[in-house]
Short mmCIF file of C-alpha atoms in Angstrom, two decimals:
data_model
loop_
_atom_site.label_atom_id
_atom_site.label_comp_id
_atom_site.label_asym_id
_atom_site.label_seq_id
_atom_site.Cartn_x
_atom_site.Cartn_y
_atom_site.Cartn_z
CA UNK A 1 -5.06 8.61 -31.48
CA UNK A 2 -2.80 11.47 -32.64
CA UNK A 3 -0.54 10.63 -35.55
CA UNK A 4 2.49 11.95 -33.71
CA UNK A 5 3.46 12.48 -30.09
CA UNK A 6 2.29 15.88 -28.83
CA UNK A 7 5.62 17.14 -27.47
CA UNK A 8 4.20 20.58 -26.66
CA UNK A 9 1.60 19.09 -24.32
CA UNK A 10 4.18 16.70 -22.90
CA UNK A 11 6.64 19.47 -22.02
CA UNK A 12 3.91 21.74 -20.60
CA UNK A 13 2.56 18.91 -18.46
CA UNK A 14 6.04 17.91 -17.35
CA UNK A 15 6.58 21.49 -16.16
CA UNK A 16 3.48 21.12 -13.97
CA UNK A 17 4.91 17.95 -12.44
CA UNK A 18 8.20 19.71 -11.70
CA UNK A 19 6.28 22.51 -9.98
CA UNK A 20 4.57 19.90 -7.78
CA UNK A 21 7.94 18.45 -6.80
CA UNK A 22 9.38 21.90 -6.07
CA UNK A 23 6.32 22.63 -3.91
CA UNK A 24 7.11 19.59 -1.76
CA UNK A 25 4.79 16.98 -3.28
CA UNK A 26 6.17 13.47 -3.70
CA UNK A 27 5.24 9.82 -4.11
CA UNK A 28 1.92 8.71 -5.57
CA UNK A 29 0.42 12.17 -6.25
CA UNK A 30 3.41 13.13 -8.40
CA UNK A 31 3.52 9.73 -10.10
CA UNK A 32 -0.20 9.82 -10.91
CA UNK A 33 0.02 13.37 -12.29
CA UNK A 34 2.95 12.31 -14.46
CA UNK A 35 0.86 9.50 -15.96
CA UNK A 36 -2.03 11.90 -16.57
CA UNK A 37 0.30 14.20 -18.51
CA UNK A 38 1.83 11.46 -20.65
CA UNK A 39 -1.36 9.56 -21.55
CA UNK A 40 -2.93 12.10 -23.95
CA UNK A 41 0.44 13.26 -25.28
CA UNK A 42 1.20 9.79 -26.66
CA UNK A 43 -2.42 8.99 -27.58
CA UNK A 44 -2.78 6.09 -25.14
CA UNK A 45 -6.12 4.87 -23.81
CA UNK A 46 -4.49 4.50 -20.42
CA UNK A 47 -1.21 4.35 -18.54
CA UNK A 48 -0.40 2.14 -15.57
CA UNK A 49 2.64 1.79 -13.33
CA UNK A 50 3.49 -1.46 -11.56
CA UNK A 51 5.85 -1.32 -8.58
CA UNK A 52 7.96 -4.44 -8.11
CA UNK A 53 9.27 -5.88 -4.85
CA UNK A 54 11.06 -9.22 -4.33
CA UNK A 55 7.69 -10.92 -3.79
CA UNK A 56 6.10 -9.52 -6.96
CA UNK A 57 4.40 -6.41 -8.24
CA UNK A 58 1.30 -4.29 -7.67
CA UNK A 59 -0.44 -1.66 -9.79
CA UNK A 60 -0.04 1.50 -7.71
CA UNK A 61 -1.07 4.17 -10.23
CA UNK A 62 -3.19 4.18 -13.39
CA UNK A 63 -5.15 6.53 -15.62
CA UNK A 64 -7.95 6.25 -18.13
CA UNK A 65 -9.23 2.80 -19.03
CA UNK A 66 -6.86 1.06 -16.60
CA UNK A 67 -7.92 2.79 -13.37
CA UNK A 68 -9.89 -0.33 -12.43
CA UNK A 69 -6.56 -2.19 -12.02
CA UNK A 70 -5.22 -0.02 -9.16
CA UNK A 71 -4.30 -2.34 -6.30
CA UNK A 72 -4.12 -5.44 -8.51
CA UNK A 73 -1.20 -7.70 -7.49
CA UNK A 74 1.19 -9.37 -9.95
CA UNK A 75 2.85 -12.25 -8.05
CA UNK A 76 6.50 -12.93 -8.87
CA UNK A 77 5.70 -16.42 -10.18
CA UNK A 78 2.75 -15.28 -12.32
CA UNK A 79 3.53 -15.99 -16.01
CA UNK A 80 2.27 -12.49 -16.85
CA UNK A 81 4.86 -10.96 -14.49
CA UNK A 82 7.65 -13.01 -16.05
CA UNK A 83 6.51 -11.97 -19.52
CA UNK A 84 6.31 -8.26 -18.70
CA UNK A 85 9.79 -8.21 -17.13
CA UNK A 86 11.53 -10.07 -19.96
CA UNK A 87 13.00 -8.71 -23.17
CA UNK A 88 14.46 -5.26 -23.90
CA UNK A 89 13.85 -2.35 -21.50
CA UNK A 90 11.25 -0.82 -23.85
CA UNK A 91 9.14 -2.99 -26.12
CA UNK A 92 5.72 -3.42 -27.66
CA UNK A 93 3.59 -6.53 -27.40
CA UNK A 94 0.06 -7.58 -28.14
CA UNK A 95 -2.06 -8.20 -25.08
CA UNK A 96 -3.07 -11.65 -26.30
CA UNK A 97 0.60 -12.68 -26.05
CA UNK A 98 0.55 -12.21 -22.27
CA UNK A 99 -0.19 -15.52 -20.52
CA UNK A 100 -2.77 -15.79 -17.73
CA UNK A 101 -5.82 -13.86 -16.58
CA UNK A 102 -4.34 -10.40 -17.08
CA UNK A 103 -4.65 -10.64 -20.87
CA UNK A 104 -8.36 -11.45 -20.62
CA UNK A 105 -8.96 -8.60 -18.17
CA UNK A 106 -7.33 -6.11 -20.56
CA UNK A 107 -8.94 -7.50 -23.71
CA UNK A 108 -12.39 -7.42 -22.07
CA UNK A 109 -11.95 -3.65 -21.86
CA UNK A 110 -10.80 -3.31 -25.46
CA UNK A 111 -7.11 -2.84 -24.62
CA UNK A 112 -5.25 -4.85 -27.25
CA UNK A 113 -1.77 -3.38 -27.52
CA UNK A 114 0.79 -2.43 -24.90
CA UNK A 115 4.14 -0.64 -24.78
CA UNK A 116 6.15 -1.60 -21.69
CA UNK A 117 9.10 0.40 -20.31
CA UNK A 118 11.00 -0.86 -17.27
CA UNK A 119 12.11 1.56 -14.56
CA UNK A 120 15.58 0.44 -13.44
CA UNK A 121 18.23 1.59 -10.98
CA UNK A 122 21.67 0.11 -11.57
CA UNK A 123 20.16 -2.82 -13.44
CA UNK A 124 17.57 -3.42 -10.70
CA UNK A 125 13.93 -3.25 -11.86
CA UNK A 126 11.84 -1.14 -9.50
CA UNK A 127 8.75 -1.05 -11.69
CA UNK A 128 7.31 -1.02 -15.18
CA UNK A 129 5.35 1.60 -17.08
CA UNK A 130 2.58 0.41 -19.41
CA UNK A 131 0.93 2.39 -22.20
CA UNK A 132 -2.25 0.63 -23.38
CA UNK A 133 -4.00 1.09 -26.72
CA UNK A 134 -7.31 -0.20 -28.13
CA UNK A 135 -5.87 -1.32 -31.45
CA UNK A 136 -3.09 -3.47 -32.78
CA UNK A 137 -1.79 -0.96 -35.33
CA UNK A 138 1.94 -0.14 -35.38
CA UNK A 139 2.87 2.57 -32.94
CA UNK A 140 4.52 5.92 -33.57
CA UNK A 141 8.20 5.16 -32.96
CA UNK A 142 8.50 8.25 -30.75
CA UNK A 143 6.24 6.56 -28.20
CA UNK A 144 9.05 4.15 -27.30
CA UNK A 145 11.44 7.01 -26.62
CA UNK A 146 8.89 8.92 -24.54
CA UNK A 147 7.96 5.86 -22.45
CA UNK A 148 11.62 5.03 -21.88
CA UNK A 149 12.31 8.59 -20.76
CA UNK A 150 9.32 8.68 -18.38
CA UNK A 151 10.32 5.29 -16.93
CA UNK A 152 13.78 6.75 -16.26
CA UNK A 153 12.18 9.75 -14.52
CA UNK A 154 10.18 7.40 -12.31
CA UNK A 155 13.32 5.37 -11.54
CA UNK A 156 14.98 8.64 -10.48
CA UNK A 157 12.07 9.25 -8.08
CA UNK A 158 12.71 5.82 -6.57
CA UNK A 159 16.39 6.59 -6.29
CA UNK A 160 15.55 9.72 -4.29
CA UNK A 161 13.31 7.60 -1.98
CA UNK A 162 10.85 10.53 -1.80
CA UNK A 163 7.56 8.77 -1.11
CA UNK A 164 8.61 5.77 -3.18
CA UNK A 165 8.61 2.82 -2.98
CA UNK A 166 5.00 2.83 -1.85
CA UNK A 167 5.43 -0.54 -0.12
CA UNK A 168 7.95 -0.91 2.70
CA UNK A 169 9.47 -4.09 1.28
CA UNK A 170 10.32 -2.36 -1.99
CA UNK A 171 13.14 -3.60 -4.20
CA UNK A 172 15.44 -0.63 -3.69
CA UNK A 173 15.91 -1.56 -0.03
CA UNK A 174 15.77 -5.33 -0.42
CA UNK A 175 18.57 -5.56 -2.97
CA UNK A 176 21.19 -3.55 -1.10
CA UNK A 177 24.42 -5.25 0.06
CA UNK A 178 27.17 -4.22 2.47
CA UNK A 179 29.07 -1.06 1.67
CA UNK A 180 32.76 -0.48 2.37
CA UNK A 181 34.74 2.74 2.59
CA UNK A 182 38.24 3.75 3.63
CA UNK A 183 38.59 7.20 5.22
CA UNK A 184 41.58 9.32 6.25
CA UNK A 185 42.19 11.17 9.51
CA UNK A 186 39.83 13.95 8.42
CA UNK A 187 37.11 11.39 7.64
CA UNK A 188 37.39 12.06 3.91
CA UNK A 189 36.69 9.07 1.66
CA UNK A 190 39.66 7.45 -0.05
CA UNK A 191 37.88 4.29 -1.30
CA UNK A 192 34.18 3.70 -2.03
CA UNK A 193 33.06 0.27 -3.27
CA UNK A 194 30.10 -0.33 -5.65
CA UNK A 195 27.91 -1.61 -2.81
CA UNK A 196 28.53 1.64 -0.93
CA UNK A 197 27.23 3.53 -3.95
CA UNK A 198 24.12 1.35 -3.96
CA UNK A 199 23.45 1.70 -0.24
CA UNK A 200 23.86 5.48 -0.13
CA UNK A 201 22.85 6.43 -3.67
CA UNK A 202 26.16 8.28 -4.07
CA UNK A 203 28.42 7.13 -6.92
CA UNK A 204 32.14 6.84 -6.24
CA UNK A 205 32.97 10.05 -8.10
CA UNK A 206 30.65 12.01 -5.78
CA UNK A 207 31.86 10.34 -2.57
CA UNK A 208 35.63 10.14 -3.06
CA UNK A 209 37.70 12.94 -1.46
CA UNK A 210 34.63 14.22 0.36
CA UNK A 211 33.53 13.81 3.99
CA UNK A 212 31.86 10.54 4.93
CA UNK A 213 28.11 11.18 4.47
CA UNK A 214 27.16 9.73 7.89
CA UNK A 215 28.62 9.63 11.42
CA UNK A 216 31.70 7.50 12.08
CA UNK A 217 31.61 5.34 15.23
CA UNK A 218 34.77 4.78 17.32
CA UNK A 219 36.86 1.74 16.23
CA UNK A 220 35.27 -1.54 17.23
CA UNK A 221 31.87 -0.01 18.00
CA UNK A 222 28.56 -0.23 16.16
CA UNK A 223 26.29 2.70 15.29
CA UNK A 224 22.75 2.58 13.92
CA UNK A 225 22.10 5.73 11.92
CA UNK A 226 18.98 6.94 10.14
CA UNK A 227 19.47 8.55 6.73
CA UNK A 228 17.44 11.58 5.59
CA UNK A 229 15.36 9.33 3.28
CA UNK A 230 14.22 7.24 6.26
CA UNK A 231 16.42 4.19 5.76
CA UNK A 232 18.67 2.86 8.53
CA UNK A 233 22.35 1.93 8.31
CA UNK A 234 24.36 -0.20 10.73
CA UNK A 235 27.91 1.19 10.69
CA UNK A 236 31.11 -0.31 12.07
CA UNK A 237 34.69 0.88 11.79
CA UNK A 238 38.23 -0.26 12.48
CA UNK A 239 41.78 1.05 12.07
CA UNK A 240 43.92 -0.12 9.18
CA UNK A 241 47.52 -1.17 10.00
CA UNK A 242 50.33 0.87 8.49
CA UNK A 243 51.95 4.28 8.76
CA UNK A 244 48.91 6.24 7.60
CA UNK A 245 45.97 7.00 9.83
CA UNK A 246 43.29 5.24 7.81
CA UNK A 247 40.07 3.61 8.96
CA UNK A 248 37.91 1.07 7.22
CA UNK A 249 34.15 1.56 7.50
CA UNK A 250 31.56 -1.08 6.70
CA UNK A 251 27.83 -0.40 6.61
CA UNK A 252 24.70 -2.21 5.63
CA UNK A 253 21.05 -1.38 5.20
CA UNK A 254 19.06 -2.62 8.23
CA UNK A 255 15.77 -0.92 7.36
CA UNK A 256 13.88 -4.22 7.32
CA UNK A 257 15.23 -5.20 10.73
CA UNK A 258 14.36 -1.79 12.14
CA UNK A 259 10.90 -2.14 10.70
CA UNK A 260 10.43 -5.53 12.35
CA UNK A 261 11.63 -4.14 15.67
CA UNK A 262 9.30 -1.17 15.22
CA UNK A 263 6.37 -3.46 14.37
CA UNK A 264 7.05 -5.52 17.49
CA UNK A 265 7.12 -2.43 19.72
CA UNK A 266 4.10 -1.02 17.94
CA UNK A 267 2.21 -4.28 18.38
CA UNK A 268 2.80 -4.15 22.14
CA UNK A 269 1.78 -0.48 22.31
CA UNK A 270 -1.32 -0.92 20.14
CA UNK A 271 -2.39 -4.07 21.99
CA UNK A 272 -2.16 -2.44 25.41
CA UNK A 273 -3.92 0.71 24.20
CA UNK A 274 -6.75 -0.93 22.29
CA UNK A 275 -7.46 -3.63 24.89
CA UNK A 276 -7.56 -1.20 27.78
CA UNK A 277 -10.84 0.53 26.83
CA UNK A 278 -13.15 -2.51 26.47
CA UNK A 279 -11.58 -4.24 29.46
CA UNK A 280 -12.07 -1.11 31.61
CA UNK A 281 -15.72 -0.78 30.53
CA UNK A 282 -16.46 -4.47 31.12
CA UNK A 283 -14.84 -4.38 34.55
CA UNK A 284 -16.67 -1.18 35.49
CA UNK A 285 -20.11 -2.50 34.65
CA UNK A 286 -19.38 -5.91 36.18
CA UNK A 287 -18.30 -4.22 39.42
CA UNK A 288 -21.45 -2.09 39.35
CA UNK A 289 -23.66 -5.17 39.02
CA UNK A 290 -21.75 -6.98 41.77
CA UNK A 291 -21.72 -4.11 44.26
CA UNK A 292 -25.15 -2.55 43.57
CA UNK A 293 -27.31 -5.43 42.30
CA UNK A 294 -30.09 -4.94 44.82
CA UNK A 295 -30.35 -1.19 44.34
CA UNK A 296 -30.47 -1.31 40.53
CA UNK A 297 -33.68 -1.44 38.53
CA UNK A 298 -34.22 -4.29 36.08
CA UNK A 299 -33.74 -1.91 33.14
CA UNK A 300 -30.40 -0.78 34.56
CA UNK A 301 -29.26 -4.37 34.99
CA UNK A 302 -30.25 -5.27 31.44
CA UNK A 303 -28.50 -2.19 30.08
CA UNK A 304 -25.31 -3.06 31.98
CA UNK A 305 -25.44 -6.66 30.75
CA UNK A 306 -26.05 -5.44 27.19
CA UNK A 307 -23.03 -3.12 27.31
CA UNK A 308 -20.87 -5.88 28.77
CA UNK A 309 -21.94 -8.15 25.89
CA UNK A 310 -21.24 -5.49 23.26
CA UNK A 311 -17.82 -4.73 24.68
CA UNK A 312 -17.01 -8.43 24.97
CA UNK A 313 -17.83 -8.87 21.28
CA UNK A 314 -15.59 -5.93 20.41
CA UNK A 315 -12.85 -7.42 22.55
CA UNK A 316 -13.13 -10.85 20.89
CA UNK A 317 -12.99 -9.28 17.43
CA UNK A 318 -10.00 -7.15 18.38
CA UNK A 319 -8.12 -10.15 19.79
CA UNK A 320 -8.77 -12.10 16.57
CA UNK A 321 -7.41 -9.24 14.49
CA UNK A 322 -4.35 -8.78 16.67
CA UNK A 323 -3.52 -12.49 16.58
CA UNK A 324 -3.99 -12.67 12.81
CA UNK A 325 -1.76 -9.65 12.26
CA UNK A 326 0.89 -10.83 14.71
CA UNK A 327 1.26 -14.22 13.04
CA UNK A 328 0.83 -13.06 9.43
CA UNK A 329 -1.88 -15.70 9.11
CA UNK A 330 -4.50 -15.21 6.45
CA UNK A 331 -8.08 -15.66 7.61
CA UNK A 332 -10.27 -18.00 5.62
CA UNK A 333 -8.33 -20.60 3.73
CA UNK A 334 -11.39 -22.45 2.37
CA UNK A 335 -11.23 -23.69 -1.24
CA UNK A 336 -12.58 -21.17 -3.72
CA UNK A 337 -16.11 -21.85 -4.96
CA UNK A 338 -18.74 -19.88 -6.90
CA UNK A 339 -21.14 -17.97 -4.65
CA UNK A 340 -23.85 -15.34 -4.93
CA UNK A 341 -22.07 -12.11 -4.00
CA UNK A 342 -25.25 -10.03 -3.69
CA UNK A 343 -26.88 -12.61 -1.42
CA UNK A 344 -23.72 -12.90 0.69
CA UNK A 345 -23.60 -9.12 1.17
CA UNK A 346 -27.26 -8.98 2.18
CA UNK A 347 -26.74 -11.83 4.65
CA UNK A 348 -23.69 -10.14 6.20
CA UNK A 349 -25.42 -6.81 6.98
CA UNK A 350 -27.45 -8.01 10.03
CA UNK A 351 -24.22 -9.09 11.75
CA UNK A 352 -22.56 -5.69 11.42
CA UNK A 353 -22.04 -3.57 14.55
CA UNK A 354 -25.26 -1.76 15.44
CA UNK A 355 -23.82 1.72 14.98
CA UNK A 356 -22.84 0.83 11.41
CA UNK A 357 -25.70 -1.49 10.44
CA UNK A 358 -28.43 1.16 10.49
CA UNK A 359 -26.39 3.36 8.10
CA UNK A 360 -25.94 0.75 5.36
CA UNK A 361 -27.65 1.49 2.04
CA UNK A 362 -27.58 -1.48 -0.36
CA UNK A 363 -27.67 -1.07 -4.14
CA UNK A 364 -27.20 -4.59 -5.49
CA UNK A 365 -28.36 -5.64 -8.97
CA UNK A 366 -30.57 -8.73 -9.21
CA UNK A 367 -28.61 -10.12 -12.16
CA UNK A 368 -25.17 -9.92 -10.57
CA UNK A 369 -23.10 -12.97 -11.68
CA UNK A 370 -21.50 -15.25 -9.13
CA UNK A 371 -18.07 -14.57 -7.69
CA UNK A 372 -15.33 -17.14 -7.11
CA UNK A 373 -13.95 -17.22 -3.60
CA UNK A 374 -14.74 -17.94 0.04
CA UNK A 375 -18.26 -16.77 0.88
CA UNK A 376 -17.76 -17.07 4.64
CA UNK A 377 -14.86 -14.61 4.64
CA UNK A 378 -16.98 -11.96 2.92
CA UNK A 379 -18.68 -11.10 6.21
CA UNK A 380 -15.28 -10.21 7.68
CA UNK A 381 -14.38 -8.09 4.64
CA UNK A 382 -17.68 -6.17 4.73
CA UNK A 383 -17.42 -5.68 8.49
CA UNK A 384 -13.93 -4.21 8.28
CA UNK A 385 -14.70 -1.94 5.31
CA UNK A 386 -18.01 -0.65 6.65
CA UNK A 387 -16.60 -0.15 10.16
CA UNK A 388 -13.73 1.81 8.66
CA UNK A 389 -16.20 3.89 6.62
CA UNK A 390 -18.27 4.56 9.71
CA UNK A 391 -15.27 5.63 11.75
CA UNK A 392 -14.23 8.35 9.29
CA UNK A 393 -17.68 9.80 8.55
CA UNK A 394 -20.44 11.50 10.53
CA UNK A 395 -22.81 9.19 12.45
CA UNK A 396 -25.95 10.10 10.46
CA UNK A 397 -24.47 9.83 6.95
CA UNK A 398 -25.09 6.74 4.81
CA UNK A 399 -22.58 4.02 4.03
CA UNK A 400 -23.40 2.86 0.51
CA UNK A 401 -22.69 -0.70 -0.61
CA UNK A 402 -22.96 -1.33 -4.35
CA UNK A 403 -21.88 -4.06 -6.74
CA UNK A 404 -21.20 -4.56 -10.43
CA UNK A 405 -19.51 -6.97 -12.81
CA UNK A 406 -17.23 -7.01 -15.84
CA UNK A 407 -16.35 -9.84 -18.17
CA UNK A 408 -13.63 -11.09 -15.82
CA UNK A 409 -14.46 -9.86 -12.31
CA UNK A 410 -17.30 -9.21 -9.89
CA UNK A 411 -16.83 -6.26 -7.56
CA UNK A 412 -18.48 -4.49 -4.68
CA UNK A 413 -17.86 -1.02 -3.26
CA UNK A 414 -18.23 0.48 0.20
CA UNK A 415 -18.50 4.27 -0.05
CA UNK A 416 -18.79 6.88 2.68
CA UNK A 417 -19.18 10.67 2.74
CA UNK A 418 -16.53 11.32 5.36
CA UNK A 419 -13.19 13.07 5.53
CA UNK A 420 -11.81 11.22 2.51
CA UNK A 421 -8.36 9.78 1.98
CA UNK A 422 -5.27 11.57 0.69
CA UNK A 423 -3.89 10.14 -2.59
CA UNK A 424 -0.53 9.37 -1.01
CA UNK A 425 -2.28 7.24 1.65
CA UNK A 426 -4.33 4.94 -0.60
CA UNK A 427 -1.66 2.22 -0.43
CA UNK A 428 -0.17 2.94 2.99
CA UNK A 429 -3.61 2.45 4.54
CA UNK A 430 -3.22 -1.29 3.92
CA UNK A 431 0.01 -1.51 5.94
CA UNK A 432 -0.17 -3.32 9.25
CA UNK A 433 -0.68 -0.96 12.23
CA UNK A 434 -0.57 2.11 9.97
CA UNK A 435 -2.59 5.11 11.13
CA UNK A 436 -3.16 8.36 9.26
CA UNK A 437 -2.64 10.15 12.54
CA UNK A 438 -0.43 9.26 15.48
CA UNK A 439 0.29 10.27 19.03
CA UNK A 440 -1.81 13.00 20.62
CA UNK A 441 -3.19 14.06 17.21
CA UNK A 442 -5.22 10.86 16.78
CA UNK A 443 -8.92 11.62 16.58
CA UNK A 444 -10.06 8.18 15.45
CA UNK A 445 -9.66 4.94 17.44
CA UNK A 446 -8.43 1.67 16.00
CA UNK A 447 -5.46 -0.66 15.79
CA UNK A 448 -4.69 -0.07 12.12
CA UNK A 449 -5.38 -3.71 11.24
CA UNK A 450 -8.73 -3.80 9.45
CA UNK A 451 -7.59 -2.89 5.94
CA UNK A 452 -4.44 -4.98 6.32
CA UNK A 453 -6.56 -8.06 7.02
CA UNK A 454 -8.99 -7.22 4.21
CA UNK A 455 -6.16 -7.23 1.68
CA UNK A 456 -4.86 -10.53 3.07
CA UNK A 457 -8.30 -12.15 2.76
CA UNK A 458 -9.11 -10.81 -0.71
CA UNK A 459 -5.74 -11.58 -2.28
CA UNK A 460 -5.90 -15.14 -0.93
CA UNK A 461 -8.94 -15.50 -3.21
CA UNK A 462 -7.06 -14.16 -6.26
CA UNK A 463 -8.82 -10.82 -6.00
CA UNK A 464 -7.63 -7.37 -5.05
CA UNK A 465 -8.82 -4.37 -3.08
CA UNK A 466 -8.17 -0.66 -3.55
CA UNK A 467 -9.07 2.70 -2.03
CA UNK A 468 -9.73 6.00 -3.78
CA UNK A 469 -11.09 9.41 -2.85
CA UNK A 470 -14.78 9.80 -3.63
CA UNK A 471 -15.91 12.61 -5.90
CA UNK A 472 -17.62 15.16 -3.71
CA UNK A 473 -15.91 13.95 -0.52
CA UNK A 474 -15.43 10.64 1.20
CA UNK A 475 -13.72 7.38 0.37
CA UNK A 476 -14.54 4.39 -1.84
CA UNK A 477 -13.17 0.94 -1.01
CA UNK A 478 -13.53 -1.53 -3.90
CA UNK A 479 -13.08 -5.29 -3.79
CA UNK A 480 -12.72 -7.29 -7.02
CA UNK A 481 -13.06 -11.07 -7.16
CA UNK A 482 -12.85 -13.45 -10.13
CA UNK A 483 -16.13 -14.43 -11.74
CA UNK A 484 -17.45 -17.80 -10.70
#
């Protein structure tokens, strides 16, 4: 570790990040590059950033020795989460002082000391930045200042809403309250309350005496307006009594409601689209058998029956996924128990769809320790991950399934050699109904539910799942479960 912070490297690297932003990059790629710049400059073994929402946190970016933690959730009630969010905005602590499993996971990898800096907007914590070190020696005092500054930069990125928060239920949106403004006859702002500053991101000094930054509906009417950052406002207005021509405007953030309405409409659209193909094929072959039974050869009849069976299986699986996603139910639910992960993966391969099964290449160690979870749900997880890998890669390329273990977790990976995944999509891919392409540009079929259900299943078992681009092309999906 360098004796002092390398400010030259820090400034040079920061300039690179600014160039990325000026070139139009945003979100996770910029955040990850920022961590890569800071890590060597402050002599850390790794850096990690945890994004916090009302329901808890998740590691969305990491470098060095902490890359394994990408995708790991930190529930709001987890003692480790409470510990990391308490105390001063920037502080150092020993890893063994963190309660729960997280301390063991870090210590198993030789990470013994941590500097934590919270990223805050108006007193609201949007995330925390963690610098991890392999020793318990006192830190260079400049590291605190650097981490605090970088956390502030990240908070500014959240304030801009440019690709962040990564998750739709992020804290910046969830914490907003109603805004209130008073405008004159020219629609210039006379009064701007603190909630208005929160909702719009414009402090009072920037809003007062300037035009209202969104359309003004007629008195007594309601207007839903989308802001440039993608959020939605519901705006109402009314006239104030008195000699002046003043109007009072109230507005609130309805992004969550708009998202629910969008999900409902999307569910209907996806359901009708995805069900239509198998139903059409089944009906077509059934009609052929009914109308031309006598003229068909036995081989033709068997082929038609086989296709009807295959499509019926696809239809049943699709219906299960749609129902699970529509009700937010989590498949599985069996009590966690130790099981042989390698054996469970081998047993699940024969039940994979035929077009995927013949491409599977297993690389499973004989001495793999047991995992703790629900063995029966593993077949669903492997099916979804391998089907997804098959969809985005050429038909004759292998889908590699490997496994390994650390002191605290047992993991398996599904890797393909396909088109790969963009860094800014590694978290969005787990959103319900999300598709990398939409409309007429879509080249790949699917309802956008497989990865969403995988995350639901795995996190129910106290594990986590992540995606990353594969070196040389393709995508790697990794599932980590506690050791049994």
